[in-house]
Amino acid sequence: MKTFKKVLSLAVVAAMALSVFGCASNEAAETEANETEVAVDAEYLSYAEYEAAALDTEVTVLCTVMATQSWWEDKITVYAADQDGAYFIYEMACSEEDAANLTPGTTILVTGYKTEWEGEVEISDATFEFTETDGVAIAAVDLTADFADDDALLAHQNQYFSMTGLTVEAIGDNGEAFFYKWDNSGTQGDDLYFTVSDGTTTRTFTVESYLTGSDTDVYQAVEALNVGDTINVEGYMYWYQGPNPHITSVSVG
Amino acid sequence: MIRSRKALSLMLSASVLVSSLFLSACHGQVQRAQFEVPDAFDSMRQYEITFWAKNDTNINQTNIYNQAIENFEALYPNIHVNIRLYTDYNKIYNDVITNIATDTTPNVCITYPDHIATYLTGENTVVPLDSLFEDPNYGLGGSLVRFDSPSLDEIVPEFLQECVINNNHYCIPYMRSTEALYINKTYVEALGYEIPDIVTWDFIWEVSEAAMARNNDGTYAINGQSIMIPFIYKSSDNMMITMLRQLDAGYTDSMGNISLFNNTTTSLLRTIADEVALGTFSTFTVSGYPGNFLNAGQCIFAVDSTAGATWMGSDAPLMDIHESEVVDFETVVRPVPQFDTNNPQMISQGPSICIFNKEDPQEVLASWMFAQYLISNEVQIAYAGTEGYVPVTTCAQQSQEYQDYLNDPSQYDVKIAATNMLLDNIDNTFVTAVFNGSTSVRNAAAQLIDSTVKSVRRRETIDSDYFDDLYAEVTALYRLDQLSGAKDSKTDLGPLPSESKFLLILLGVVWIGIGAYFAADLVKKRKKA
């Protein structure tokens, strides 16, 4: 009887394991990996050519991944760049497995449509391939001197940038240093908004929660800000009806 | 002030999530006993309930929720309400689906009936409210309710009807809105037109085409700017659904049958393609918020929710664009464009409230008391005033306080106009059938328009083959071929996969083994006896 019990137990365990396998195998089939890396013999646009391309035309660019927002249902939004400029690739088709490999420094060949949404020029409806090309090192461009100049900032749209010596100002009537959502109608985990000044001009910066969530250093640094703090920031020069940078680093001092 | 596209990205992916939920046999679901109304509410116990609420990224709405909770807790000191705020229905939807599997659903939740239809795939997950409505003590207008609760017949019947799924009420309406046509009257008149009380689609296209005239320098004559998209629709899904409804064409039915891909749809998409080619039309998905373009003088006809009225017009209290870009113009509000001015039809939308079932019926009853409080006059009138919403009860609508609000000259006139437009047209509102998967069909309807708009802008050929391909692509993306007639459980799903057959056989063998073991054990015991 003991032997029978063992056999029975094993059968039950095996059945449960196979049930789990049955679930998992379907998921694996649905998220087929993009395993091939391609040598870049395809034609692609230089940044200058991309910049000159008309809206709503198909573009192919070779770029280095700088950061990504959260992967979601076979789509991922990518901050990318080459030596000459930057790209915001909105909701690019991507399996979850490939998303895990879209790490900073990875070079990808992206094909999509150049579009504009609320002033943000981006690549949408894109697909991509990994390439064998080495990624280029992209340093933050110092835009401190351009803080007050919309046109100058527009020339750096989507680029990784830094600004130094900015002063945190109260964003709300009650002296808050930051808001959860633009009007403080949110809660922790939502986008953060905070206001900074260079002494003459005031701007609102954003911590995009899909890019840097509440468990990241930058999110927690902004939650710890006080009005009057002097800060240095880094981020991506995203655009929404004007400069709406997505901040990825904040240091006080 | 900055709004984002997050709602969009979640909305587009939500339907895929739905599909995977109800098509996957592997998804865990908690089975729970049906809720029975307790004889009495145990007020000696402490209850902690969670409330997942939705606001329109509007701090006033957040404040009203918080005040409602504070007032409710004063009436029921033994019930503590924890609020979690969302600004997007689809995020709530996604989180609820995730939490159904782990039995961590909220107690009370703002939601859409479409979404509840999916929640109901878990047996007894959502509480049917009919018995609670009618309970003489704790029901609507019940004798033991500690606040002035509306009676059942004081809930606007059209709004309550939206909450019926499978012949039961699974939610109560919280707020109602519709879509409105916000018009730059100044520009329309400058183009030589008078705005009728009910605007037709033909009128929209005619005026829009007239607005495309340019100056010699390439700017548009009507606004002197380089940008002019005369007509922008915020919700592409509502646009398609409303047009089909107005033409009495197919969309879906209560049996879950999908008839979205029909000749009328193709005809409408051809018109839309023609207008996009002329530059007269775009959507939120493709270009951005209609209100931003309207306020900048770059749009003449903007369709958005009445619940977005405070963003519309030169003097809008909420504004995303820089004040230097705002153009001064007169805003008028009309119903959405119509095909038949004698039979105007507009969609009814807005949040509803559902209650999730729990092991403890007393906890459910506590949840119901709070849900009921949310449709009391106090909450209804306050919340409706934050946007172009309409209270869902006649007692709130007819109250002196609400009438004073509607006649208060200090209120934003466009918001009041949008509210009055809905109040005058409640009989002309419609809702679409709710069934498991109806959200996917809605998203598919949106994609038909958005894809067509994009394709025209990308200079693709728009012909019969294009629409055949588009319908096939959208059908596959939203798995509509597996949805059609989803309510009919007799749908032939084809033969079982071999893996499933193997597992079923294996499970059968295991059960036979278990039976054999107990039989042998019984025989052994009898022998010993």
mmCIF file of C-alpha atoms in Angstrom, chain B residues 346-468:
data_model
loop_
_atom_site.group_PDB
_atom_site.id
_atom_site.type_symbol
_atom_site.label_atom_id
_atom_site.label_comp_id
_atom_site.label_asym_id
_atom_site.label_seq_id
_atom_site.Cartn_x
_atom_site.Cartn_y
_atom_site.Cartn_z
ATOM 1 C CA MET B 346 -25.860 60.341 -28.373
ATOM 2 C CA ILE B 347 -24.026 57.907 -26.190
ATOM 3 C CA SER B 348 -24.585 57.710 -22.444
ATOM 4 C CA GLN B 349 -21.402 57.210 -20.489
ATOM 5 C CA GLY B 350 -20.017 57.734 -17.052
ATOM 6 C CA PRO B 351 -18.889 55.798 -14.015
ATOM 7 C CA SER B 352 -20.932 53.243 -12.117
ATOM 8 C CA ILE B 353 -20.329 51.588 -8.758
ATOM 9 C CA CYS B 354 -20.035 47.863 -8.173
ATOM 10 C CA ILE B 355 -19.474 45.840 -5.025
ATOM 11 C CA PHE B 356 -17.236 42.820 -4.861
ATOM 12 C CA ASN B 357 -18.340 39.763 -2.956
ATOM 13 C CA LYS B 358 -16.494 38.757 0.217
ATOM 14 C CA GLU B 359 -16.672 35.837 2.604
ATOM 15 C CA ASP B 360 -18.256 37.990 5.292
ATOM 16 C CA PRO B 361 -21.775 39.169 4.317
ATOM 17 C CA GLN B 362 -21.548 41.878 6.974
ATOM 18 C CA GLU B 363 -18.525 43.328 5.182
ATOM 19 C CA VAL B 364 -20.507 43.326 1.945
ATOM 20 C CA LEU B 365 -23.384 45.068 3.673
ATOM 21 C CA ALA B 366 -20.984 47.709 5.008
ATOM 22 C CA SER B 367 -19.704 48.157 1.445
ATOM 23 C CA TRP B 368 -23.254 48.566 0.203
ATOM 24 C CA MET B 369 -23.965 51.253 2.773
ATOM 25 C CA PHE B 370 -20.999 53.250 1.493
ATOM 26 C CA ALA B 371 -21.881 52.660 -2.163
ATOM 27 C CA GLN B 372 -25.379 53.857 -1.434
ATOM 28 C CA TYR B 373 -23.987 56.952 0.257
ATOM 29 C CA LEU B 374 -22.219 57.874 -2.978
ATOM 30 C CA ILE B 375 -25.589 58.430 -4.656
ATOM 31 C CA SER B 376 -26.972 60.565 -1.850
ATOM 32 C CA ASN B 377 -27.702 64.180 -2.763
ATOM 33 C CA GLU B 378 -24.704 65.415 -0.839
ATOM 34 C CA VAL B 379 -22.191 63.534 -2.966
ATOM 35 C CA GLN B 380 -24.116 63.655 -6.228
ATOM 36 C CA ILE B 381 -24.557 67.413 -6.345
ATOM 37 C CA ALA B 382 -21.017 68.149 -5.241
ATOM 38 C CA TYR B 383 -19.372 65.777 -7.711
ATOM 39 C CA ALA B 384 -21.590 66.728 -10.647
ATOM 40 C CA GLY B 385 -20.468 70.319 -10.189
ATOM 41 C CA THR B 386 -16.838 69.475 -10.881
ATOM 42 C CA GLU B 387 -17.452 68.831 -14.570
ATOM 43 C CA GLY B 388 -20.279 68.542 -17.092
ATOM 44 C CA TYR B 389 -21.708 65.562 -15.229
ATOM 45 C CA VAL B 390 -25.352 64.979 -14.394
ATOM 46 C CA PRO B 391 -26.508 63.482 -11.073
ATOM 47 C CA VAL B 392 -28.007 60.038 -11.497
ATOM 48 C CA THR B 393 -31.005 60.624 -9.237
ATOM 49 C CA THR B 394 -34.034 62.751 -9.880
ATOM 50 C CA CYS B 395 -34.006 63.868 -6.260
ATOM 51 C CA ALA B 396 -30.567 65.404 -6.766
ATOM 52 C CA GLN B 397 -31.428 66.842 -10.178
ATOM 53 C CA GLN B 398 -34.588 68.466 -8.864
ATOM 54 C CA SER B 399 -33.133 69.717 -5.594
ATOM 55 C CA GLN B 400 -33.005 73.425 -5.029
ATOM 56 C CA GLU B 401 -29.276 73.212 -4.451
ATOM 57 C CA TYR B 402 -28.683 71.704 -7.870
ATOM 58 C CA GLN B 403 -31.043 74.118 -9.587
ATOM 59 C CA ASP B 404 -29.188 76.987 -7.924
ATOM 60 C CA TYR B 405 -25.926 75.545 -9.240
ATOM 61 C CA LEU B 406 -27.257 75.398 -12.790
ATOM 62 C CA ASN B 407 -28.337 79.027 -12.554
ATOM 63 C CA ASP B 408 -25.202 80.273 -10.836
ATOM 64 C CA PRO B 409 -23.587 82.860 -13.164
ATOM 65 C CA SER B 410 -20.217 82.335 -11.488
ATOM 66 C CA GLN B 411 -20.016 78.773 -12.821
ATOM 67 C CA TYR B 412 -18.103 78.220 -16.066
ATOM 68 C CA ASP B 413 -20.736 78.750 -18.749
ATOM 69 C CA VAL B 414 -19.454 76.029 -21.107
ATOM 70 C CA LYS B 415 -19.672 73.454 -18.310
ATOM 71 C CA ILE B 416 -23.238 74.492 -17.508
ATOM 72 C CA ALA B 417 -24.163 74.446 -21.196
ATOM 73 C CA ALA B 418 -22.764 70.936 -21.554
ATOM 74 C CA THR B 419 -24.660 69.784 -18.475
ATOM 75 C CA ASN B 420 -27.927 71.306 -19.685
ATOM 76 C CA MET B 421 -27.420 69.738 -23.084
ATOM 77 C CA LEU B 422 -27.369 66.298 -21.478
ATOM 78 C CA LEU B 423 -30.275 67.078 -19.149
ATOM 79 C CA ASP B 424 -32.311 68.099 -22.206
ATOM 80 C CA ASN B 425 -31.350 64.941 -24.089
ATOM 81 C CA ILE B 426 -31.510 62.116 -21.558
ATOM 82 C CA ASP B 427 -34.245 60.529 -23.659
ATOM 83 C CA ASN B 428 -31.919 60.641 -26.672
ATOM 84 C CA THR B 429 -29.063 58.752 -25.059
ATOM 85 C CA PHE B 430 -28.209 55.155 -25.799
ATOM 86 C CA VAL B 431 -25.855 52.509 -24.475
ATOM 87 C CA THR B 432 -24.276 49.559 -26.213
ATOM 88 C CA ALA B 433 -24.832 45.951 -25.227
ATOM 89 C CA VAL B 434 -22.692 44.732 -22.366
ATOM 90 C CA PHE B 435 -21.190 41.257 -22.540
ATOM 91 C CA ASN B 436 -17.939 39.527 -21.819
ATOM 92 C CA GLY B 437 -15.683 40.985 -24.488
ATOM 93 C CA SER B 438 -17.709 44.095 -25.339
ATOM 94 C CA THR B 439 -14.694 46.184 -24.336
ATOM 95 C CA SER B 440 -12.655 44.506 -27.063
ATOM 96 C CA VAL B 441 -15.251 45.358 -29.686
ATOM 97 C CA ARG B 442 -15.233 48.956 -28.512
ATOM 98 C CA ASN B 443 -11.459 49.113 -28.884
ATOM 99 C CA ALA B 444 -11.729 47.537 -32.318
ATOM 100 C CA ALA B 445 -14.188 50.254 -33.353
ATOM 101 C CA ALA B 446 -11.660 52.866 -32.288
ATOM 102 C CA GLN B 447 -8.881 51.199 -34.186
ATOM 103 C CA LEU B 448 -10.861 51.162 -37.435
ATOM 104 C CA ILE B 449 -11.021 54.943 -37.389
ATOM 105 C CA ASP B 450 -7.532 55.580 -36.050
ATOM 106 C CA SER B 451 -5.906 53.181 -38.507
ATOM 107 C CA THR B 452 -7.782 54.735 -41.404
ATOM 108 C CA VAL B 453 -6.718 58.222 -40.348
ATOM 109 C CA LYS B 454 -3.091 57.131 -40.033
ATOM 110 C CA SER B 455 -3.131 55.305 -43.344
ATOM 111 C CA VAL B 456 -4.443 58.314 -45.243
ATOM 112 C CA ARG B 457 -1.830 60.546 -43.660
ATOM 113 C CA ARG B 458 0.790 57.969 -44.674
ATOM 114 C CA ARG B 459 -0.496 58.055 -48.230
ATOM 115 C CA GLU B 460 -1.511 54.420 -48.319
ATOM 116 C CA THR B 461 -4.079 53.354 -50.871
ATOM 117 C CA ILE B 462 -7.552 53.233 -49.364
ATOM 118 C CA ASP B 463 -9.658 50.797 -51.337
ATOM 119 C CA SER B 464 -11.678 47.637 -50.831
ATOM 120 C CA ASP B 465 -8.550 45.568 -50.287
ATOM 121 C CA TYR B 466 -7.416 48.016 -47.642
ATOM 122 C CA PHE B 467 -10.629 47.582 -45.679
ATOM 123 C CA ASP B 468 -10.547 43.805 -46.057
#
